Structure formats: C-alpha cells, structure tokens
Amino acid sequence: MAEAILFNVAAKIIESLGSQALKEIGLLWGVTDELDKLKNTVSTIQAVLLDAEEQWAVNREVKDWLEKLKYVVYDADDLLDGFSTDSLLREMMTQDKMAKKVRIFFSKSNQPVYNLKMRHKIKAIRQKLDAIANDRTFHLEERPVEIGVRARKRDDTHSYVLAAKVTGREDDKKEIIKRLLSDSENVGILPITGIGGLGKTTLAQFIFNDEEIDKHFQLKMWACVSESFEVEKVVGKILESVTKKKSEIAGMDTLVHNLREKIGGKKYLLVLDDVWNEDVKKWDDLKVLLEVGASGSRILITTRSKKVAQIVDFCDFCNPTPVGNKKEAVF
C-alpha cells in the first residue's frame, strides 16, 4: 500500500506548490521556475501511480521503483513544509518587533546566500525525481487523477483481524473506544480520517472485535461502502451484515422495513468502512433510517476525506479522529 500513500503525498505537494504562499516565496527567492518544474515532475509521477498501485504486488521492478521514489517524494514534502515554516517566520518578522533573531535571519546580507541554498535544494530534489521517473524499463499507464481516485473499486473489507497484526495502536484504540462507550442519548458518529494506506480499516477491525465493545452493544454490523454511495446499496450491505445472508433483490420500501425490524430499539455499533460520499442529501437520507436504533448506538466511519467528517452532522461528537501520518507504518 506504499504507493497509495505516495499518491496522496504527491497530491499534497502539488496542492502546496499551487498555493499563494509558495508562489510568493518563489518570487521572493527567485525560484519560481524551479518550483514550476518540480510541480510538473510530481504531476507526471502522480499520473502513473494509480497504475503502479495495480502492478506493484506482482511486478518486482515496479515495487523497487516505488521504493526508490518514496524517499525523494518525502524529501520534497519535507522541503515544502520547511518553506511554509519560513513563510510563518516572515509574518512574525513583520508583526513582532521583538523577533530579533528572525529579522537577522532574513536580513539583506543573509538573503542572497539563503536564496541560493534554497534554489540548489529544490533543483537537487527535482533532478532526483526526474531521474527516478525516467529510470524504468516497464510501462505505466497515465490515469486521469480525479476519475482514478474516485472511481476505482476497492475489494470489500471484513470485520475480522488478528490481534497480532495490530501493533502500536493501543492508544488510538483506547481513545476511540472511550468515545464510543461515552454516555449519550443520541445515535452518534465518529469518523477516523487519514490518507490511504495508514491502517484505518485495521484499527476499526481491532475496535470492532474488542471485548468491551462486545459487552456494550447488542448488535454489531460492518459494511464496506467504497463503491458509489447509494443509500439503497448501503442499507442492503448493513442488512447482509446483520443476517449473514446475501440480500435478495428488493425494493427500497422492503429494505427499509427489514432494517427497522433488525436495528429498531437496539443499541448497535455500525462500521462504515472506506466512505467517500460527500453528498449531504444522501447522508440525510441514511441518517433518518439509522436513527431508529436505541440511545447510545454508534456509527464508526473510516474515510480519506476530511469533508466527509465535516458534513456528517447528525452526531453529538463529530470531531474527526486523525490516524497516522505520511511516514507511519502500513498495516
């Protein structure tokens, strides 16, 4: 899953390079051309990462190429993070008269030397990325970024996990379980957010199988909804999790009746894994159906989208729970 992380880090780099703050720094340091070249290089690499994701497990050359690529991509990301820090320091210089060290650092005598240093750093990273991008004997197909990210289908996930597979996540697990078991009169939702490949699903599995969770909830359900988010399909998957049977083709009215019959008045835990839906109306439609559960029922969502966490507002504790960072181990 390393390539999934790289795709998102590349997207972050492209977004940063397009920001007004980076453009201003580029003009100030005289590195606008190098930043533009870096953006073009990263965009070219990102365009083939979706295809690399499909090949890396069976193609050793692709796997080795991605391994070389990730270190330089992380270096580029760190460098741009440093630029953002420098931008903040400049703001301090203009706003805080006591920031003497900052003013000295950005003094006219230091500026040419610092500009040259930054120019060399940007150029060096860009040249490394160019070399890696061109150093491949295998073919990778360019994919439309937005379509590729949104439309690709992920294999269905499940609720089972080996405890031994989850390491270093006890603190995350305890904090989330604490929120899930908190007193509340409403059906509550808790999003676990983070970029792809960080173990959100594994953490959710770990929580789903916890003894405290088993004792607290009357009913537990798991539904992977990474496909297009249609309420009818989601309800069908929830019912399959309850009955352990493949849902027969039925109209929406029948599905709703069956759902109310299965979860109505029960304190349940529902995991919705890999959610992408950012359509408020669809969330509202699903909300009405799920609110028939008993007080204290909980919905745990894993998502890569911060917007998903923001628009899901039918909860009494809706603060997104970020999981991991770009360099965290993949589960």
PDB file of N, CA and C in Angstrom, residues 204-299:
ATOM      1  N   ALA A 204     -10.151  -0.052  12.828  1.00  0.00           N
ATOM      2  CA  ALA A 204     -11.595  -0.247  13.015  1.00  0.00           C
ATOM      3  C   ALA A 204     -11.906  -1.716  13.307  1.00  0.00           C
ATOM      4  N   GLN A 205     -11.213  -2.631  12.638  1.00  0.00           N
ATOM      5  CA  GLN A 205     -11.395  -4.066  12.901  1.00  0.00           C
ATOM      6  C   GLN A 205     -10.993  -4.407  14.331  1.00  0.00           C
ATOM      7  N   PHE A 206      -9.885  -3.836  14.750  1.00  0.00           N
ATOM      8  CA  PHE A 206      -9.361  -4.050  16.099  1.00  0.00           C
ATOM      9  C   PHE A 206     -10.390  -3.622  17.148  1.00  0.00           C
ATOM     10  N   ILE A 207     -11.011  -2.470  16.923  1.00  0.00           N
ATOM     11  CA  ILE A 207     -12.034  -1.945  17.828  1.00  0.00           C
ATOM     12  C   ILE A 207     -13.298  -2.805  17.774  1.00  0.00           C
ATOM     13  N   PHE A 208     -13.696  -3.172  16.565  1.00  0.00           N
ATOM     14  CA  PHE A 208     -14.920  -3.953  16.355  1.00  0.00           C
ATOM     15  C   PHE A 208     -14.902  -5.265  17.145  1.00  0.00           C
ATOM     16  N   ASN A 209     -13.708  -5.858  17.285  1.00  0.00           N
ATOM     17  CA  ASN A 209     -13.569  -7.159  17.947  1.00  0.00           C
ATOM     18  C   ASN A 209     -13.172  -7.065  19.415  1.00  0.00           C
ATOM     19  N   ASP A 210     -13.168  -5.863  19.970  1.00  0.00           N
ATOM     20  CA  ASP A 210     -12.789  -5.681  21.375  1.00  0.00           C
ATOM     21  C   ASP A 210     -13.875  -6.217  22.327  1.00  0.00           C
ATOM     22  N   GLU A 211     -13.459  -6.789  23.462  1.00  0.00           N
ATOM     23  CA  GLU A 211     -14.398  -7.375  24.422  1.00  0.00           C
ATOM     24  C   GLU A 211     -15.339  -6.331  25.016  1.00  0.00           C
ATOM     25  N   GLU A 212     -14.816  -5.138  25.296  1.00  0.00           N
ATOM     26  CA  GLU A 212     -15.670  -4.073  25.847  1.00  0.00           C
ATOM     27  C   GLU A 212     -16.788  -3.721  24.870  1.00  0.00           C
ATOM     28  N   ILE A 213     -16.425  -3.670  23.591  1.00  0.00           N
ATOM     29  CA  ILE A 213     -17.409  -3.364  22.551  1.00  0.00           C
ATOM     30  C   ILE A 213     -18.476  -4.462  22.506  1.00  0.00           C
ATOM     31  N   ASP A 214     -18.041  -5.711  22.588  1.00  0.00           N
ATOM     32  CA  ASP A 214     -18.981  -6.836  22.556  1.00  0.00           C
ATOM     33  C   ASP A 214     -19.997  -6.752  23.698  1.00  0.00           C
ATOM     34  N   LYS A 215     -19.529  -6.380  24.871  1.00  0.00           N
ATOM     35  CA  LYS A 215     -20.398  -6.322  26.045  1.00  0.00           C
ATOM     36  C   LYS A 215     -21.351  -5.127  25.998  1.00  0.00           C
ATOM     37  N   HIS A 216     -20.903  -4.043  25.385  1.00  0.00           N
ATOM     38  CA  HIS A 216     -21.650  -2.791  25.434  1.00  0.00           C
ATOM     39  C   HIS A 216     -22.785  -2.736  24.407  1.00  0.00           C
ATOM     40  N   PHE A 217     -22.559  -3.303  23.240  1.00  0.00           N
ATOM     41  CA  PHE A 217     -23.536  -3.187  22.151  1.00  0.00           C
ATOM     42  C   PHE A 217     -24.301  -4.496  21.943  1.00  0.00           C
ATOM     43  N   GLN A 218     -25.588  -4.373  21.699  1.00  0.00           N
ATOM     44  CA  GLN A 218     -26.421  -5.539  21.434  1.00  0.00           C
ATOM     45  C   GLN A 218     -26.180  -6.107  20.041  1.00  0.00           C
ATOM     46  N   LEU A 219     -25.789  -5.246  19.139  1.00  0.00           N
ATOM     47  CA  LEU A 219     -25.679  -5.632  17.738  1.00  0.00           C
ATOM     48  C   LEU A 219     -24.487  -4.925  17.111  1.00  0.00           C
ATOM     49  N   LYS A 220     -23.699  -5.669  16.334  1.00  0.00           N
ATOM     50  CA  LYS A 220     -22.567  -5.085  15.620  1.00  0.00           C
ATOM     51  C   LYS A 220     -22.711  -5.384  14.126  1.00  0.00           C
ATOM     52  N   MET A 221     -22.439  -4.375  13.312  1.00  0.00           N
ATOM     53  CA  MET A 221     -22.566  -4.518  11.861  1.00  0.00           C
ATOM     54  C   MET A 221     -21.371  -3.875  11.166  1.00  0.00           C
ATOM     55  N   TRP A 222     -20.980  -4.436  10.030  1.00  0.00           N
ATOM     56  CA  TRP A 222     -19.840  -3.943   9.257  1.00  0.00           C
ATOM     57  C   TRP A 222     -20.240  -3.852   7.792  1.00  0.00           C
ATOM     58  N   ALA A 223     -20.007  -2.701   7.177  1.00  0.00           N
ATOM     59  CA  ALA A 223     -20.317  -2.531   5.758  1.00  0.00           C
ATOM     60  C   ALA A 223     -19.217  -1.727   5.080  1.00  0.00           C
ATOM     61  N   CYS A 224     -18.648  -2.288   4.024  1.00  0.00           N
ATOM     62  CA  CYS A 224     -17.655  -1.564   3.218  1.00  0.00           C
ATOM     63  C   CYS A 224     -18.403  -0.838   2.111  1.00  0.00           C
ATOM     64  N   VAL A 225     -18.270   0.473   2.040  1.00  0.00           N
ATOM     65  CA  VAL A 225     -19.070   1.268   1.102  1.00  0.00           C
ATOM     66  C   VAL A 225     -18.198   2.089   0.163  1.00  0.00           C
ATOM     67  N   SER A 226     -17.059   1.524  -0.253  1.00  0.00           N
ATOM     68  CA  SER A 226     -16.139   2.291  -1.098  1.00  0.00           C
ATOM     69  C   SER A 226     -16.667   2.491  -2.511  1.00  0.00           C
ATOM     70  N   GLU A 227     -17.690   1.728  -2.921  1.00  0.00           N
ATOM     71  CA  GLU A 227     -18.306   1.962  -4.220  1.00  0.00           C
ATOM     72  C   GLU A 227     -19.133   3.251  -4.156  1.00  0.00           C
ATOM     73  N   SER A 228     -19.809   3.544  -5.251  1.00  0.00           N
ATOM     74  CA  SER A 228     -20.668   4.731  -5.253  1.00  0.00           C
ATOM     75  C   SER A 228     -21.668   4.628  -4.108  1.00  0.00           C
ATOM     76  N   PHE A 229     -21.820   5.697  -3.378  1.00  0.00           N
ATOM     77  CA  PHE A 229     -22.624   5.701  -2.163  1.00  0.00           C
ATOM     78  C   PHE A 229     -24.095   5.890  -2.516  1.00  0.00           C
ATOM     79  N   GLU A 230     -24.799   4.774  -2.667  1.00  0.00           N
ATOM     80  CA  GLU A 230     -26.241   4.818  -2.889  1.00  0.00           C
ATOM     81  C   GLU A 230     -26.908   4.257  -1.643  1.00  0.00           C
ATOM     82  N   VAL A 231     -27.858   4.994  -1.086  1.00  0.00           N
ATOM     83  CA  VAL A 231     -28.475   4.610   0.179  1.00  0.00           C
ATOM     84  C   VAL A 231     -29.035   3.188   0.116  1.00  0.00           C
ATOM     85  N   GLU A 232     -29.651   2.849  -0.993  1.00  0.00           N
ATOM     86  CA  GLU A 232     -30.240   1.511  -1.138  1.00  0.00           C
ATOM     87  C   GLU A 232     -29.170   0.427  -1.005  1.00  0.00           C
ATOM     88  N   LYS A 233     -28.004   0.648  -1.645  1.00  0.00           N
ATOM     89  CA  LYS A 233     -26.915  -0.327  -1.569  1.00  0.00           C
ATOM     90  C   LYS A 233     -26.342  -0.410  -0.161  1.00  0.00           C
ATOM     91  N   VAL A 234     -26.199   0.742   0.495  1.00  0.00           N
ATOM     92  CA  VAL A 234     -25.653   0.753   1.852  1.00  0.00           C
ATOM     93  C   VAL A 234     -26.583  -0.001   2.807  1.00  0.00           C
ATOM     94  N   VAL A 235     -27.877   0.256   2.705  1.00  0.00           N
ATOM     95  CA  VAL A 235     -28.855  -0.443   3.549  1.00  0.00           C
ATOM     96  C   VAL A 235     -28.778  -1.944   3.299  1.00  0.00           C
ATOM     97  N   GLY A 236     -28.644  -2.334   2.024  1.00  0.00           N
ATOM     98  CA  GLY A 236     -28.532  -3.748   1.694  1.00  0.00           C
ATOM     99  C   GLY A 236     -27.318  -4.389   2.337  1.00  0.00           C
ATOM    100  N   LYS A 237     -26.179  -3.674   2.327  1.00  0.00           N
ATOM    101  CA  LYS A 237     -24.966  -4.214   2.938  1.00  0.00           C
ATOM    102  C   LYS A 237     -25.099  -4.322   4.456  1.00  0.00           C
ATOM    103  N   ILE A 238     -25.763  -3.349   5.065  1.00  0.00           N
ATOM    104  CA  ILE A 238     -25.979  -3.396   6.519  1.00  0.00           C
ATOM    105  C   ILE A 238     -26.832  -4.609   6.883  1.00  0.00           C
ATOM    106  N   LEU A 239     -27.870  -4.844   6.103  1.00  0.00           N
ATOM    107  CA  LEU A 239     -28.744  -6.000   6.356  1.00  0.00           C
ATOM    108  C   LEU A 239     -27.987  -7.316   6.169  1.00  0.00           C
ATOM    109  N   GLU A 240     -27.118  -7.372   5.169  1.00  0.00           N
ATOM    110  CA  GLU A 240     -26.304  -8.575   4.973  1.00  0.00           C
ATOM    111  C   GLU A 240     -25.434  -8.850   6.195  1.00  0.00           C
ATOM    112  N   SER A 241     -24.905  -7.789   6.796  1.00  0.00           N
ATOM    113  CA  SER A 241     -24.072  -7.950   7.981  1.00  0.00           C
ATOM    114  C   SER A 241     -24.882  -8.465   9.164  1.00  0.00           C
ATOM    115  N   VAL A 242     -26.143  -8.039   9.270  1.00  0.00           N
ATOM    116  CA  VAL A 242     -26.999  -8.477  10.373  1.00  0.00           C
ATOM    117  C   VAL A 242     -27.431  -9.933  10.173  1.00  0.00           C
ATOM    118  N   THR A 243     -27.882 -10.264   8.990  1.00  0.00           N
ATOM    119  CA  THR A 243     -28.468 -11.587   8.735  1.00  0.00           C
ATOM    120  C   THR A 243     -27.444 -12.631   8.318  1.00  0.00           C
ATOM    121  N   LYS A 244     -26.242 -12.149   7.915  1.00  0.00           N
ATOM    122  CA  LYS A 244     -25.195 -13.042   7.394  1.00  0.00           C
ATOM    123  C   LYS A 244     -25.665 -13.773   6.135  1.00  0.00           C
ATOM    124  N   LYS A 245     -26.560 -13.146   5.414  1.00  0.00           N
ATOM    125  CA  LYS A 245     -27.076 -13.708   4.174  1.00  0.00           C
ATOM    126  C   LYS A 245     -27.034 -12.648   3.084  1.00  0.00           C
ATOM    127  N   LYS A 246     -26.802 -13.101   1.869  1.00  0.00           N
ATOM    128  CA  LYS A 246     -26.804 -12.179   0.732  1.00  0.00           C
ATOM    129  C   LYS A 246     -28.205 -11.640   0.522  1.00  0.00           C
ATOM    130  N   SER A 247     -28.311 -10.323   0.454  1.00  0.00           N
ATOM    131  CA  SER A 247     -29.625  -9.708   0.288  1.00  0.00           C
ATOM    132  C   SER A 247     -30.229 -10.060  -1.059  1.00  0.00           C
ATOM    133  N   GLU A 248     -31.485 -10.454  -1.038  1.00  0.00           N
ATOM    134  CA  GLU A 248     -32.214 -10.685  -2.283  1.00  0.00           C
ATOM    135  C   GLU A 248     -32.589  -9.320  -2.869  1.00  0.00           C
ATOM    136  N   ILE A 249     -32.781  -9.290  -4.166  1.00  0.00           N
ATOM    137  CA  ILE A 249     -33.189  -8.041  -4.797  1.00  0.00           C
ATOM    138  C   ILE A 249     -34.549  -7.622  -4.237  1.00  0.00           C
ATOM    139  N   ALA A 250     -34.605  -6.416  -3.715  1.00  0.00           N
ATOM    140  CA  ALA A 250     -35.858  -5.938  -3.115  1.00  0.00           C
ATOM    141  C   ALA A 250     -35.967  -4.442  -3.317  1.00  0.00           C
ATOM    142  N   GLY A 251     -37.189  -3.956  -3.252  1.00  0.00           N
ATOM    143  CA  GLY A 251     -37.403  -2.520  -3.378  1.00  0.00           C
ATOM    144  C   GLY A 251     -36.962  -1.807  -2.114  1.00  0.00           C
ATOM    145  N   MET A 252     -36.819  -0.500  -2.227  1.00  0.00           N
ATOM    146  CA  MET A 252     -36.362   0.303  -1.097  1.00  0.00           C
ATOM    147  C   MET A 252     -37.307   0.190   0.090  1.00  0.00           C
ATOM    148  N   ASP A 253     -38.578   0.125  -0.166  1.00  0.00           N
ATOM    149  CA  ASP A 253     -39.547   0.045   0.926  1.00  0.00           C
ATOM    150  C   ASP A 253     -39.342  -1.227   1.748  1.00  0.00           C
ATOM    151  N   THR A 254     -39.088  -2.330   1.059  1.00  0.00           N
ATOM    152  CA  THR A 254     -38.849  -3.602   1.751  1.00  0.00           C
ATOM    153  C   THR A 254     -37.549  -3.548   2.545  1.00  0.00           C
ATOM    154  N   LEU A 255     -36.520  -2.980   1.946  1.00  0.00           N
ATOM    155  CA  LEU A 255     -35.226  -2.861   2.631  1.00  0.00           C
ATOM    156  C   LEU A 255     -35.361  -2.030   3.907  1.00  0.00           C
ATOM    157  N   VAL A 256     -36.063  -0.916   3.812  1.00  0.00           N
ATOM    158  CA  VAL A 256     -36.243  -0.042   4.975  1.00  0.00           C
ATOM    159  C   VAL A 256     -37.028  -0.768   6.072  1.00  0.00           C
ATOM    160  N   HIS A 257     -38.071  -1.474   5.675  1.00  0.00           N
ATOM    161  CA  HIS A 257     -38.870  -2.238   6.646  1.00  0.00           C
ATOM    162  C   HIS A 257     -37.990  -3.263   7.360  1.00  0.00           C
ATOM    163  N   ASN A 258     -37.173  -3.995   6.600  1.00  0.00           N
ATOM    164  CA  ASN A 258     -36.299  -5.014   7.191  1.00  0.00           C
ATOM    165  C   ASN A 258     -35.247  -4.396   8.110  1.00  0.00           C
ATOM    166  N   LEU A 259     -34.722  -3.229   7.703  1.00  0.00           N
ATOM    167  CA  LEU A 259     -33.716  -2.559   8.524  1.00  0.00           C
ATOM    168  C   LEU A 259     -34.304  -2.114   9.862  1.00  0.00           C
ATOM    169  N   ARG A 260     -35.465  -1.503   9.810  1.00  0.00           N
ATOM    170  CA  ARG A 260     -36.122  -1.058  11.045  1.00  0.00           C
ATOM    171  C   ARG A 260     -36.417  -2.246  11.964  1.00  0.00           C
ATOM    172  N   GLU A 261     -36.770  -3.356  11.363  1.00  0.00           N
ATOM    173  CA  GLU A 261     -37.084  -4.556  12.142  1.00  0.00           C
ATOM    174  C   GLU A 261     -35.841  -5.103  12.833  1.00  0.00           C
ATOM    175  N   LYS A 262     -34.694  -5.024  12.154  1.00  0.00           N
ATOM    176  CA  LYS A 262     -33.454  -5.600  12.691  1.00  0.00           C
ATOM    177  C   LYS A 262     -32.756  -4.710  13.706  1.00  0.00           C
ATOM    178  N   ILE A 263     -32.765  -3.368  13.491  1.00  0.00           N
ATOM    179  CA  ILE A 263     -31.978  -2.495  14.372  1.00  0.00           C
ATOM    180  C   ILE A 263     -32.845  -1.611  15.266  1.00  0.00           C
ATOM    181  N   GLY A 264     -34.142  -1.554  15.011  1.00  0.00           N
ATOM    182  CA  GLY A 264     -35.020  -0.676  15.791  1.00  0.00           C
ATOM    183  C   GLY A 264     -34.984  -0.993  17.280  1.00  0.00           C
ATOM    184  N   GLY A 265     -34.690   0.015  18.083  1.00  0.00           N
ATOM    185  CA  GLY A 265     -34.690  -0.142  19.534  1.00  0.00           C
ATOM    186  C   GLY A 265     -33.475  -0.859  20.097  1.00  0.00           C
ATOM    187  N   LYS A 266     -32.510  -1.204  19.262  1.00  0.00           N
ATOM    188  CA  LYS A 266     -31.311  -1.905  19.733  1.00  0.00           C
ATOM    189  C   LYS A 266     -30.115  -0.958  19.766  1.00  0.00           C
ATOM    190  N   LYS A 267     -29.266  -1.169  20.754  1.00  0.00           N
ATOM    191  CA  LYS A 267     -28.035  -0.372  20.839  1.00  0.00           C
ATOM    192  C   LYS A 267     -26.995  -1.052  19.936  1.00  0.00           C
ATOM    193  N   TYR A 268     -26.707  -0.419  18.825  1.00  0.00           N
ATOM    194  CA  TYR A 268     -25.843  -1.066  17.841  1.00  0.00           C
ATOM    195  C   TYR A 268     -24.547  -0.291  17.615  1.00  0.00           C
ATOM    196  N   LEU A 269     -23.556  -1.005  17.070  1.00  0.00           N
ATOM    197  CA  LEU A 269     -22.345  -0.385  16.539  1.00  0.00           C
ATOM    198  C   LEU A 269     -22.298  -0.723  15.059  1.00  0.00           C
ATOM    199  N   LEU A 270     -22.237   0.300  14.238  1.00  0.00           N
ATOM    200  CA  LEU A 270     -22.138   0.111  12.796  1.00  0.00           C
ATOM    201  C   LEU A 270     -20.831   0.714  12.301  1.00  0.00           C
ATOM    202  N   VAL A 271     -20.034  -0.093  11.606  1.00  0.00           N
ATOM    203  CA  VAL A 271     -18.824   0.414  10.960  1.00  0.00           C
ATOM    204  C   VAL A 271     -19.095   0.580   9.475  1.00  0.00           C
ATOM    205  N   LEU A 272     -18.902   1.791   8.974  1.00  0.00           N
ATOM    206  CA  LEU A 272     -18.974   2.070   7.543  1.00  0.00           C
ATOM    207  C   LEU A 272     -17.541   2.327   7.080  1.00  0.00           C
ATOM    208  N   ASP A 273     -16.986   1.372   6.358  1.00  0.00           N
ATOM    209  CA  ASP A 273     -15.568   1.413   6.013  1.00  0.00           C
ATOM    210  C   ASP A 273     -15.333   2.011   4.631  1.00  0.00           C
ATOM    211  N   ASP A 274     -14.298   2.869   4.535  1.00  0.00           N
ATOM    212  CA  ASP A 274     -13.855   3.473   3.276  1.00  0.00           C
ATOM    213  C   ASP A 274     -14.961   4.294   2.621  1.00  0.00           C
ATOM    214  N   VAL A 275     -15.430   5.294   3.315  1.00  0.00           N
ATOM    215  CA  VAL A 275     -16.530   6.139   2.836  1.00  0.00           C
ATOM    216  C   VAL A 275     -15.981   7.324   2.048  1.00  0.00           C
ATOM    217  N   TRP A 276     -16.598   7.586   0.893  1.00  0.00           N
ATOM    218  CA  TRP A 276     -16.201   8.717   0.061  1.00  0.00           C
ATOM    219  C   TRP A 276     -17.332   9.720  -0.141  1.00  0.00           C
ATOM    220  N   ASN A 277     -18.540   9.354   0.198  1.00  0.00           N
ATOM    221  CA  ASN A 277     -19.688  10.201  -0.126  1.00  0.00           C
ATOM    222  C   ASN A 277     -19.614  11.591   0.507  1.00  0.00           C
ATOM    223  N   GLU A 278     -19.715  12.619  -0.320  1.00  0.00           N
ATOM    224  CA  GLU A 278     -19.719  14.000   0.165  1.00  0.00           C
ATOM    225  C   GLU A 278     -21.031  14.699  -0.194  1.00  0.00           C
ATOM    226  N   ASP A 279     -22.040  13.899  -0.481  1.00  0.00           N
ATOM    227  CA  ASP A 279     -23.371  14.408  -0.821  1.00  0.00           C
ATOM    228  C   ASP A 279     -24.203  14.499   0.458  1.00  0.00           C
ATOM    229  N   VAL A 280     -24.474  15.708   0.906  1.00  0.00           N
ATOM    230  CA  VAL A 280     -25.184  15.921   2.170  1.00  0.00           C
ATOM    231  C   VAL A 280     -26.563  15.267   2.156  1.00  0.00           C
ATOM    232  N   LYS A 281     -27.267  15.351   1.034  1.00  0.00           N
ATOM    233  CA  LYS A 281     -28.615  14.787   0.963  1.00  0.00           C
ATOM    234  C   LYS A 281     -28.607  13.279   1.193  1.00  0.00           C
ATOM    235  N   LYS A 282     -27.614  12.593   0.608  1.00  0.00           N
ATOM    236  CA  LYS A 282     -27.537  11.144   0.802  1.00  0.00           C
ATOM    237  C   LYS A 282     -27.281  10.799   2.263  1.00  0.00           C
ATOM    238  N   TRP A 283     -26.445  11.612   2.912  1.00  0.00           N
ATOM    239  CA  TRP A 283     -26.206  11.390   4.346  1.00  0.00           C
ATOM    240  C   TRP A 283     -27.503  11.609   5.128  1.00  0.00           C
ATOM    241  N   ASP A 284     -28.234  12.638   4.801  1.00  0.00           N
ATOM    242  CA  ASP A 284     -29.501  12.915   5.495  1.00  0.00           C
ATOM    243  C   ASP A 284     -30.501  11.773   5.312  1.00  0.00           C
ATOM    244  N   ASP A 285     -30.544  11.219   4.087  1.00  0.00           N
ATOM    245  CA  ASP A 285     -31.455  10.110   3.825  1.00  0.00           C
ATOM    246  C   ASP A 285     -31.076   8.884   4.659  1.00  0.00           C
ATOM    247  N   LEU A 286     -29.777   8.631   4.772  1.00  0.00           N
ATOM    248  CA  LEU A 286     -29.331   7.484   5.573  1.00  0.00           C
ATOM    249  C   LEU A 286     -29.537   7.735   7.061  1.00  0.00           C
ATOM    250  N   LYS A 287     -29.341   8.985   7.457  1.00  0.00           N
ATOM    251  CA  LYS A 287     -29.497   9.380   8.863  1.00  0.00           C
ATOM    252  C   LYS A 287     -30.872   8.986   9.407  1.00  0.00           C
ATOM    253  N   VAL A 288     -31.901   9.300   8.673  1.00  0.00           N
ATOM    254  CA  VAL A 288     -33.268   9.027   9.110  1.00  0.00           C
ATOM    255  C   VAL A 288     -33.466   7.545   9.380  1.00  0.00           C
ATOM    256  N   LEU A 289     -32.875   6.701   8.530  1.00  0.00           N
ATOM    257  CA  LEU A 289     -33.051   5.263   8.655  1.00  0.00           C
ATOM    258  C   LEU A 289     -32.288   4.686   9.848  1.00  0.00           C
ATOM    259  N   LEU A 290     -31.151   5.282  10.175  1.00  0.00           N
ATOM    260  CA  LEU A 290     -30.300   4.738  11.238  1.00  0.00           C
ATOM    261  C   LEU A 290     -30.675   5.242  12.628  1.00  0.00           C
ATOM    262  N   GLU A 291     -31.452   6.302  12.690  1.00  0.00           N
ATOM    263  CA  GLU A 291     -31.813   6.880  13.988  1.00  0.00           C
ATOM    264  C   GLU A 291     -32.844   6.056  14.754  1.00  0.00           C
ATOM    265  N   VAL A 292     -33.288   4.930  14.177  1.00  0.00           N
ATOM    266  CA  VAL A 292     -34.257   4.077  14.884  1.00  0.00           C
ATOM    267  C   VAL A 292     -33.568   3.226  15.947  1.00  0.00           C
ATOM    268  N   GLY A 293     -32.256   3.241  15.972  1.00  0.00           N
ATOM    269  CA  GLY A 293     -31.523   2.488  16.980  1.00  0.00           C
ATOM    270  C   GLY A 293     -31.708   3.090  18.358  1.00  0.00           C
ATOM    271  N   ALA A 294     -31.386   2.302  19.398  1.00  0.00           N
ATOM    272  CA  ALA A 294     -31.521   2.769  20.775  1.00  0.00           C
ATOM    273  C   ALA A 294     -30.484   3.848  21.082  1.00  0.00           C
ATOM    274  N   SER A 295     -30.756   4.631  22.109  1.00  0.00           N
ATOM    275  CA  SER A 295     -29.806   5.652  22.563  1.00  0.00           C
ATOM    276  C   SER A 295     -28.463   4.992  22.869  1.00  0.00           C
ATOM    277  N   GLY A 296     -27.404   5.663  22.478  1.00  0.00           N
ATOM    278  CA  GLY A 296     -26.074   5.107  22.703  1.00  0.00           C
ATOM    279  C   GLY A 296     -25.554   4.305  21.529  1.00  0.00           C
ATOM    280  N   SER A 297     -26.365   4.144  20.487  1.00  0.00           N
ATOM    281  CA  SER A 297     -25.887   3.477  19.276  1.00  0.00           C
ATOM    282  C   SER A 297     -24.795   4.327  18.635  1.00  0.00           C
ATOM    283  N   ARG A 298     -23.862   3.674  17.988  1.00  0.00           N
ATOM    284  CA  ARG A 298     -22.708   4.385  17.441  1.00  0.00           C
ATOM    285  C   ARG A 298     -22.405   3.944  16.013  1.00  0.00           C
ATOM    286  N   ILE A 299     -21.940   4.899  15.215  1.00  0.00           N
ATOM    287  CA  ILE A 299     -21.513   4.627  13.845  1.00  0.00           C
ATOM    288  C   ILE A 299     -20.055   5.074  13.721  1.00  0.00           C
TER     289      ILE A 299
END
